[in-house]
Coordinates of C-alpha atoms in Angstrom, one line a residue:
M1 CA -9.8 -9.6 -27.4
P2 CA -10.9 -11.2 -24.0
K3 CA -11.8 -8.7 -21.3
I4 CA -10.5 -9.3 -17.8
L5 CA -12.1 -7.4 -15.0
I6 CA -10.3 -7.3 -11.6
V7 CA -12.6 -6.3 -8.7
G8 CA -10.4 -4.8 -6.0
G9 CA -6.9 -3.3 -6.0
G10 CA -5.4 -4.6 -2.8
Y11 CA -2.6 -7.2 -2.5
A12 CA -4.2 -9.9 -4.6
G13 CA -5.7 -7.5 -7.1
F14 CA -2.7 -5.3 -7.6
Y15 CA -0.3 -8.3 -8.0
T16 CA -2.7 -10.0 -10.4
A17 CA -2.8 -6.9 -12.6
R18 CA 0.9 -6.4 -12.3
K19 CA 1.8 -9.9 -13.3
L20 CA -0.8 -10.0 -16.1
E21 CA 1.0 -7.1 -17.6
K22 CA 4.1 -9.2 -17.5
W23 CA 2.7 -12.5 -18.7
L24 CA 0.2 -11.5 -21.3
R25 CA 1.3 -11.1 -24.9
R26 CA 0.5 -7.9 -26.8
G27 CA -3.2 -8.0 -27.8
E28 CA -3.9 -11.2 -25.9
A29 CA -6.3 -9.7 -23.4
E30 CA -7.6 -6.4 -22.1
V31 CA -7.2 -5.8 -18.3
T32 CA -9.4 -3.4 -16.2
M33 CA -9.0 -3.0 -12.5
V34 CA -11.7 -1.3 -10.3
D35 CA -11.1 -0.1 -6.8
P36 CA -12.7 2.8 -4.8
L37 CA -9.2 3.8 -3.7
P38 CA -6.4 5.0 -6.1
Y39 CA -3.8 3.0 -4.2
M40 CA -2.9 -0.3 -2.6
T41 CA -2.3 -0.2 1.2
Y42 CA 0.5 -2.2 2.6
Q43 CA -1.3 -3.1 5.8
P44 CA 1.6 -4.6 7.8
F45 CA 2.9 -1.0 8.0
L46 CA -0.3 0.5 9.5
P47 CA 0.9 0.1 13.2
E48 CA 4.1 1.9 12.3
V49 CA 2.1 4.7 10.6
A50 CA 0.0 4.9 13.8
A51 CA 3.3 5.3 15.8
G52 CA 4.8 7.9 13.5
T53 CA 7.8 5.8 12.3
I54 CA 6.6 5.6 8.7
E55 CA 5.3 8.4 6.5
P56 CA 1.7 7.5 5.6
R57 CA 2.1 8.1 1.9
H58 CA 5.0 5.7 1.8
A59 CA 2.8 2.8 3.0
V60 CA 0.6 2.9 0.0
V61 CA 1.4 2.0 -3.7
P62 CA -0.4 4.2 -6.3
H63 CA -2.2 2.1 -8.9
R64 CA -1.9 4.4 -11.9
R65 CA 1.9 5.0 -11.5
H66 CA 2.7 1.3 -11.5
L67 CA 0.1 -0.3 -13.7
K68 CA 1.0 1.0 -17.1
K69 CA -1.0 -1.4 -19.3
T70 CA -4.1 -1.8 -17.1
T71 CA -7.1 0.4 -17.3
V72 CA -7.6 1.7 -13.7
I73 CA -11.0 2.9 -12.6
T74 CA -11.4 4.5 -9.2
A75 CA -14.9 3.5 -8.3
K76 CA -16.9 0.7 -6.7
V77 CA -18.3 -2.4 -8.3
T78 CA -21.7 -2.6 -6.8
A79 CA -23.2 -5.5 -8.7
V80 CA -22.0 -8.5 -10.7
N81 CA -24.2 -10.7 -12.9
H82 CA -22.0 -13.5 -14.0
A83 CA -24.8 -15.2 -15.9
T84 CA -24.7 -12.3 -18.4
K85 CA -21.0 -11.4 -17.6
T86 CA -21.8 -7.8 -16.7
A87 CA -20.7 -5.7 -13.7
T88 CA -22.1 -2.4 -12.5
I89 CA -19.5 0.3 -11.7
T90 CA -20.6 3.1 -9.4
P91 CA -18.3 6.2 -9.2
E92 CA -18.3 8.7 -6.3
V93 CA -19.5 11.4 -8.7
G94 CA -21.7 10.6 -11.7
E95 CA -24.1 7.9 -12.8
P96 CA -23.3 4.1 -12.6
W97 CA -22.6 2.2 -15.7
D98 CA -22.4 -1.4 -16.8
V99 CA -19.3 -3.1 -18.3
D100 CA -19.0 -6.4 -20.1
Y101 CA -16.3 -8.9 -19.3
D102 CA -15.1 -12.4 -20.3
V103 CA -13.1 -13.1 -17.1
I104 CA -13.8 -11.7 -13.7
V105 CA -11.2 -11.8 -10.8
V106 CA -12.7 -11.0 -7.4
T107 CA -10.0 -9.7 -5.1
A108 CA -12.0 -7.2 -3.1
G109 CA -10.3 -8.0 0.2
G110 CA -11.8 -7.8 3.7
V111 CA -13.3 -5.3 6.1
S112 CA -13.3 -5.1 9.9
R113 CA -15.6 -7.6 11.5
T114 CA -17.5 -6.2 14.4
F115 CA -20.2 -7.4 16.7
P116 CA -23.3 -5.5 17.9
I117 CA -21.7 -4.2 21.0
P118 CA -23.3 -0.9 22.3
G119 CA -21.1 2.1 21.4
V120 CA -18.6 0.4 19.2
A121 CA -20.0 1.7 15.9
E122 CA -20.1 5.2 17.3
V123 CA -16.7 5.6 19.1
A124 CA -14.3 2.9 17.9
I125 CA -11.9 3.1 14.9
G126 CA -10.5 0.3 12.9
M127 CA -7.0 -0.5 11.7
K128 CA -7.6 -1.6 8.1
N129 CA -6.6 1.5 6.0
I130 CA -4.1 4.3 6.0
E131 CA -6.6 6.9 7.1
E132 CA -7.5 5.0 10.2
A133 CA -3.8 4.6 11.2
M134 CA -3.2 8.4 10.7
A135 CA -6.3 9.2 12.8
V136 CA -5.1 7.0 15.7
R137 CA -1.7 8.7 15.6
D138 CA -3.2 12.2 15.6
R139 CA -5.6 11.3 18.4
L140 CA -2.9 10.0 20.6
L141 CA -0.7 13.1 20.1
T142 CA -3.6 15.5 20.4
N143 CA -4.7 13.8 23.7
F144 CA -1.2 14.3 25.2
D145 CA -1.5 18.0 24.3
K146 CA -4.9 18.3 26.0
A147 CA -4.0 16.2 29.0
S148 CA -0.9 18.2 29.7
N149 CA -3.0 21.3 30.5
L150 CA -5.3 19.4 33.0
P151 CA -4.9 18.6 36.6
A152 CA -5.0 15.0 37.7
G153 CA -8.5 13.7 37.5
P154 CA -11.1 11.7 35.5
E155 CA -10.8 13.8 32.4
R156 CA -7.1 13.5 32.2
D157 CA -7.3 9.8 32.8
R158 CA -9.9 9.5 30.0
L159 CA -7.6 11.3 27.5
L160 CA -4.6 9.1 28.4
T161 CA -6.4 5.8 28.4
F162 CA -6.0 3.8 25.2
V163 CA -7.8 0.6 24.3
V164 CA -7.2 -2.0 21.6
V165 CA -9.7 -4.8 21.1
G166 CA -8.3 -7.9 19.5
G167 CA -5.1 -9.9 20.3
G168 CA -4.1 -11.1 16.9
F169 CA -1.0 -9.8 15.1
A170 CA -2.7 -6.5 14.0
G171 CA -3.9 -5.8 17.5
I172 CA -0.7 -6.6 19.3
E173 CA 1.5 -4.7 16.8
T174 CA -0.8 -1.7 17.0
F175 CA -1.0 -1.9 20.8
A176 CA 2.8 -2.1 21.2
E177 CA 3.5 0.7 18.7
M178 CA 1.1 3.0 20.5
R179 CA 2.7 2.2 23.8
S180 CA 6.1 2.9 22.3
L181 CA 5.0 6.2 20.9
A182 CA 3.4 7.3 24.2
S183 CA 6.6 6.5 26.1
S184 CA 8.7 8.5 23.7
L185 CA 6.4 11.5 24.2
L186 CA 6.6 11.7 28.0
P187 CA 10.0 13.6 28.2
L188 CA 8.3 16.4 26.1
Y189 CA 5.5 16.8 28.7
P190 CA 6.8 17.6 32.2
T191 CA 3.3 17.7 33.6
L192 CA 2.7 14.1 32.7
S193 CA 4.3 10.9 34.1
F194 CA 4.5 7.3 33.0
E195 CA 1.9 6.3 35.6
D196 CA -0.6 8.8 34.0
T197 CA -0.8 6.7 30.8
H198 CA -3.0 3.6 30.6
F199 CA -3.0 1.0 27.9
H200 CA -5.5 -1.9 27.8
L201 CA -5.8 -4.7 25.2
I202 CA -8.9 -6.8 25.3
E203 CA -8.9 -10.4 24.0
A204 CA -11.8 -12.8 24.2
M205 CA -9.5 -15.9 23.9
S206 CA -7.2 -17.3 26.6
R207 CA -4.1 -16.3 24.6
I208 CA -2.8 -13.8 22.1
M209 CA -1.1 -14.2 18.7
P210 CA -2.3 -17.8 17.8
E211 CA 0.3 -17.8 14.9
V212 CA 3.2 -18.1 17.4
S213 CA 3.8 -20.7 20.1
L214 CA 2.2 -20.3 23.6
K215 CA 5.7 -19.7 25.1
T216 CA 6.4 -16.9 22.7
S217 CA 3.0 -15.3 23.3
L218 CA 3.5 -15.4 27.0
W219 CA 6.9 -13.6 26.5
V220 CA 5.1 -10.9 24.5
I221 CA 2.5 -10.4 27.3
K222 CA 5.3 -10.2 29.9
D223 CA 7.3 -7.7 27.8
L224 CA 4.3 -5.5 27.3
A225 CA 3.4 -5.6 31.0
E226 CA 6.9 -4.5 31.9
R227 CA 6.3 -1.5 29.6
G228 CA 3.1 -0.5 31.4
A229 CA 0.6 -2.1 29.1
R230 CA -2.1 -4.5 30.4
I231 CA -3.6 -7.4 28.5
H232 CA -7.1 -8.7 29.5
L233 CA -7.4 -12.4 28.4
D234 CA -10.7 -14.3 28.4
T235 CA -12.4 -11.0 28.5
Q236 CA -15.0 -9.5 26.2
L237 CA -16.0 -5.9 25.6
S238 CA -19.6 -5.5 26.8
S239 CA -20.1 -1.8 26.1
A240 CA -18.3 1.3 24.9
V241 CA -21.1 3.8 24.9
G242 CA -19.7 7.3 25.1
G243 CA -16.2 5.9 25.6
H244 CA -17.2 4.2 28.9
I245 CA -15.6 0.8 28.7
E246 CA -17.4 -2.1 30.4
L247 CA -15.8 -5.5 30.4
S248 CA -17.2 -9.0 30.9
T249 CA -15.1 -9.2 34.0
G250 CA -17.0 -6.4 35.6
E251 CA -14.2 -3.9 35.3
S252 CA -15.0 -0.5 33.8
F253 CA -13.1 2.7 32.9
D254 CA -13.3 5.6 30.4
S255 CA -11.3 6.0 27.3
D256 CA -11.1 8.5 24.4
T257 CA -9.3 6.1 22.0
I258 CA -10.7 2.7 21.1
V259 CA -9.1 0.7 18.3
W260 CA -10.9 -2.3 16.9
T261 CA -8.7 -5.1 15.4
A262 CA -10.8 -8.1 16.3
G263 CA -10.9 -9.9 13.0
V264 CA -11.9 -9.4 9.4
M265 CA -14.7 -10.5 7.1
A266 CA -15.2 -10.7 3.4
N267 CA -16.0 -7.5 1.6
P268 CA -19.8 -7.1 1.4
V269 CA -19.5 -6.4 -2.3
L270 CA -20.1 -10.2 -2.7
R271 CA -23.7 -9.8 -1.6
G272 CA -24.3 -8.0 -4.9
T273 CA -23.2 -10.9 -7.1
D274 CA -24.6 -14.2 -8.3
L275 CA -21.3 -16.0 -7.5
P276 CA -21.3 -18.9 -5.0
L277 CA -20.4 -18.1 -1.4
E278 CA -19.6 -20.3 1.6
E279 CA -21.2 -20.1 5.0
R280 CA -18.9 -17.2 6.2
G281 CA -19.7 -15.1 3.2
R282 CA -16.5 -15.7 1.3
L283 CA -16.2 -16.6 -2.4
R284 CA -16.0 -20.4 -2.9
V285 CA -12.9 -21.3 -4.8
Q286 CA -10.8 -24.4 -5.3
A287 CA -7.1 -24.7 -4.9
D288 CA -6.3 -23.2 -8.4
M289 CA -8.4 -20.2 -7.4
R290 CA -11.2 -20.8 -9.9
V291 CA -14.6 -20.2 -8.5
V292 CA -16.5 -23.4 -7.9
G293 CA -20.2 -24.0 -7.3
D294 CA -22.4 -27.0 -6.6
D295 CA -22.3 -27.9 -10.2
G296 CA -18.6 -27.6 -10.6
I297 CA -16.2 -24.8 -11.9
V298 CA -17.8 -21.5 -12.7
E299 CA -16.2 -20.7 -16.0
G300 CA -14.5 -17.3 -16.3
A301 CA -14.6 -16.5 -12.5
W302 CA -11.6 -16.4 -10.2
G303 CA -11.0 -15.3 -6.6
A304 CA -8.1 -14.7 -4.2
G305 CA -7.1 -12.9 -1.0
D306 CA -9.2 -12.2 2.1
V307 CA -12.5 -12.2 0.1
S308 CA -12.0 -15.9 -0.9
A309 CA -12.0 -19.2 0.9
V310 CA -8.8 -20.6 -0.7
P311 CA -8.0 -24.2 0.4
D312 CA -4.7 -24.5 2.3
L313 CA -3.1 -27.6 0.9
T314 CA -0.3 -27.5 3.4
G315 CA -2.7 -28.3 6.3
G316 CA -1.6 -25.3 8.2
G317 CA -4.6 -23.1 7.7
V318 CA -7.8 -22.6 9.7
A319 CA -10.6 -25.0 9.0
G320 CA -8.7 -26.1 5.9
F321 CA -8.4 -22.6 4.4
C322 CA -5.7 -20.1 4.1
V323 CA -5.7 -17.4 6.8
P324 CA -6.4 -13.9 5.7
N325 CA -3.0 -12.2 5.6
A326 CA -0.8 -10.4 3.2
Q327 CA 1.6 -13.3 2.8
H328 CA -1.1 -15.4 1.2
A329 CA -2.7 -12.6 -0.8
V330 CA 0.5 -11.6 -2.5
R331 CA 1.4 -15.1 -3.5
Q332 CA -2.1 -15.9 -4.6
G333 CA -2.2 -12.8 -6.8
K334 CA 1.1 -13.8 -8.5
L335 CA -0.1 -17.4 -9.2
L336 CA -3.6 -16.3 -10.2
S337 CA -2.2 -14.2 -13.0
K338 CA -0.2 -17.2 -14.3
N339 CA -3.3 -19.4 -14.0
I340 CA -5.5 -17.0 -15.9
V341 CA -2.9 -16.8 -18.7
A342 CA -2.6 -20.6 -18.7
V343 CA -6.4 -21.1 -19.2
L344 CA -6.5 -18.5 -22.0
R345 CA -3.9 -20.6 -23.7
D346 CA -5.7 -23.8 -23.1
E347 CA -3.2 -24.9 -20.5
A348 CA -3.8 -26.4 -17.1
P349 CA -3.7 -24.1 -14.0
K350 CA -1.7 -24.9 -11.0
D351 CA -2.9 -25.3 -7.4
Y352 CA -1.9 -22.8 -4.8
F353 CA 0.5 -24.2 -2.2
H354 CA 2.5 -22.1 0.2
K355 CA 3.9 -23.3 3.4
N356 CA 4.3 -20.6 6.0
A357 CA 8.0 -19.8 6.4
G358 CA 7.4 -18.0 9.7
V359 CA 5.8 -14.9 11.2
V360 CA 7.4 -11.7 12.4
A361 CA 5.9 -8.8 14.4
G362 CA 7.2 -5.4 15.5
L363 CA 6.6 -4.5 19.1
G364 CA 7.8 -0.9 19.0
L365 CA 11.1 0.7 18.3
G366 CA 13.9 -1.8 18.8
N367 CA 11.7 -4.7 19.8
G368 CA 10.0 -7.6 17.9
V369 CA 9.3 -11.3 17.8
F370 CA 9.9 -13.9 15.1
Q371 CA 8.5 -17.5 15.1
S372 CA 9.2 -20.3 12.6
G373 CA 8.3 -23.8 13.8
N374 CA 10.0 -24.2 17.1
I375 CA 12.5 -21.4 16.5
A376 CA 11.6 -18.1 18.3
I377 CA 13.7 -14.9 18.2
K378 CA 12.8 -12.0 20.4
G379 CA 13.9 -8.4 21.0
L380 CA 16.2 -6.4 18.8
P381 CA 17.3 -9.1 16.3
A382 CA 13.6 -9.9 15.6
W383 CA 12.9 -6.2 15.1
F384 CA 15.6 -6.0 12.5
M385 CA 14.1 -9.1 10.8
H386 CA 10.7 -7.5 10.9
R387 CA 11.9 -4.4 9.2
G388 CA 14.0 -6.2 6.7
Y389 CA 11.2 -8.6 5.7
H390 CA 8.5 -5.9 5.3
G391 CA 10.8 -3.3 3.8
L392 CA 11.6 -5.7 1.0
A393 CA 8.1 -7.2 0.8
I394 CA 6.3 -3.9 -0.1
P395 CA 5.9 -3.8 -3.8
M396 CA 8.0 -1.5 -6.1
W397 CA 11.5 -0.4 -5.6
E398 CA 10.6 3.3 -5.3
R399 CA 8.5 2.4 -2.3
K400 CA 11.2 0.2 -0.7
I401 CA 13.7 3.1 -1.1
R402 CA 11.3 5.5 0.6
I403 CA 10.6 3.2 3.5
F404 CA 14.3 2.4 4.2
S405 CA 15.2 6.1 3.8
I406 CA 12.7 7.2 6.5
W407 CA 13.8 4.4 8.8
I408 CA 17.4 5.6 8.5
L409 CA 16.4 9.3 9.0
N410 CA 14.3 8.3 12.1
F411 CA 17.4 6.5 13.5
I412 CA 19.5 9.7 13.1
L413 CA 16.9 12.3 13.8
G414 CA 14.4 10.5 16.0
R415 CA 10.7 9.8 15.6
D416 CA 8.5 12.5 14.0
Q417 CA 6.1 13.6 16.7
V418 CA 4.0 16.2 14.9
E419 CA 0.3 15.7 14.9
L420 CA -1.9 16.9 12.0
G421 CA -5.3 16.4 13.4
A422 CA -6.6 19.6 11.9
R423 CA -6.3 18.0 8.5
A424 CA -9.7 16.4 9.1
T425 CA -11.3 19.9 9.0
P426 CA -8.9 21.9 6.7
R427 CA -11.2 24.8 6.1
A428 CA -12.0 25.5 9.8
V429 CA -9.5 28.3 10.4
F430 CA -10.0 29.9 7.0
E431 CA -13.8 29.8 7.5
E432 CA -13.5 31.3 11.0
F433 CA -11.7 34.4 9.8
A434 CA -12.9 34.7 6.2
S435 CA -14.5 38.0 5.4
R436 CA -18.1 37.8 4.4
P437 CA -20.3 40.2 2.5
K438 CA -22.3 42.5 4.8
P439 CA -26.0 41.8 4.8
A440 CA -27.9 44.2 2.5
A441 CA -29.3 47.2 4.4
D442 CA -33.1 47.0 4.7
T443 CA -34.8 49.6 2.4
P444 CA -37.1 51.8 4.5
A445 CA -40.7 51.2 3.7
P446 CA -42.4 54.3 2.2
A447 CA -44.4 56.4 4.6
P448 CA -48.2 55.9 4.4
A449 CA -50.0 58.6 2.5
K450 CA -51.9 61.1 4.7
T451 CA -55.6 61.3 4.3
V452 CA -56.8 65.0 4.0
K453 CA -60.3 65.6 5.2
K454 CA -62.0 68.2 3.1
S455 CA -64.4 70.6 4.8
S456 CA -67.8 71.2 3.4
P457 CA -68.4 74.6 1.7
V458 CA -70.3 77.2 3.7
G459 CA -74.0 76.7 3.2
A460 CA -73.7 73.3 1.6
K461 CA -76.2 70.8 2.5
R462 CA -74.9 68.0 4.6

């Protein structure tokens, strides 16, 4: 029985495994999926997780619950030798081991792309996984608690200054949702005012959200400015050492929260393979998602999602390739499963072709933007479109029901504003007050024996 190994359980990997379960006949192939996380993260919901409008666990899809016929391994693939068709799997606990495969599917996704800017690695946080979104939310709420007890001054300004680096969709949605959350908190803190909060978005290009028209992007900037958020265009972050922000324009200020959303790059797992890569470090694939090298198709190797350079046959991509987003990864995963089955049955695979039907973004509660061609919808209607699209796009009906349910409850009861920052150190309180054995009492050392000096008998010779 052919062995299919899927490296990565994100959008493309999860959907490939899911659809292989549907398309493969009984006994036709054995499927194994390896990912260091036990779930798939629906990344378009991360800004709303950071804003407290979505329960974090509802924005992820557990692998083992929904992949019934796939062997799921929660570990990392640290090496691939396609010449011998073996892969090294490294678990968090235990020794690595090698597995054999006949077909490998590389869908390891992307990671945050950063630059060697002083301080960024030490103080910034990304927005690529559910844990990061939760941390941003807890940091914002915790800082409001701290700042409410301080007089006006540099320390309070630092706590209430929030910075997002990157003006793409992820950055703008995160920035807008954080601003929305902060505004909703102000009535709960009488000692703080709207003017005490400061939001800065830093974008190196001359515009934001390149996926929408210039006119729509200018509307977004104006809308955010009216809500007290400032966008710095044609501006680069020069330094963030110790939270002290220095911009290429010469402006500087202090911030306790710096969120990095300035692009993604292919997962470094590719560096441990002998598969062909292009200049940006992505897997080289052709339009049917088979890996291709200088000598042609690499038999038994496939790739999709952010980790792969998939040609965009519609002509709407960047440099001829599909942009790294969920819309492409999901559709590529679905087609990839059909193509793998087709090749197993000696049939011809199909090329990936998906013309973007439009983009939609949430800009905080009750506000959004939608763009399709020359059509732009803004405000509340676009917000409903955003929620409708993504609520239906997250895989599995049980997840869709959970998402729509929490949205309805939030509409009735309001946004949940409880921070759980202490979850990062769950043993701290227990450890502080836990009783400990008393140190053993020191055993007194025995007294030194006394030396008795004997006197000489009377008349004895000395």
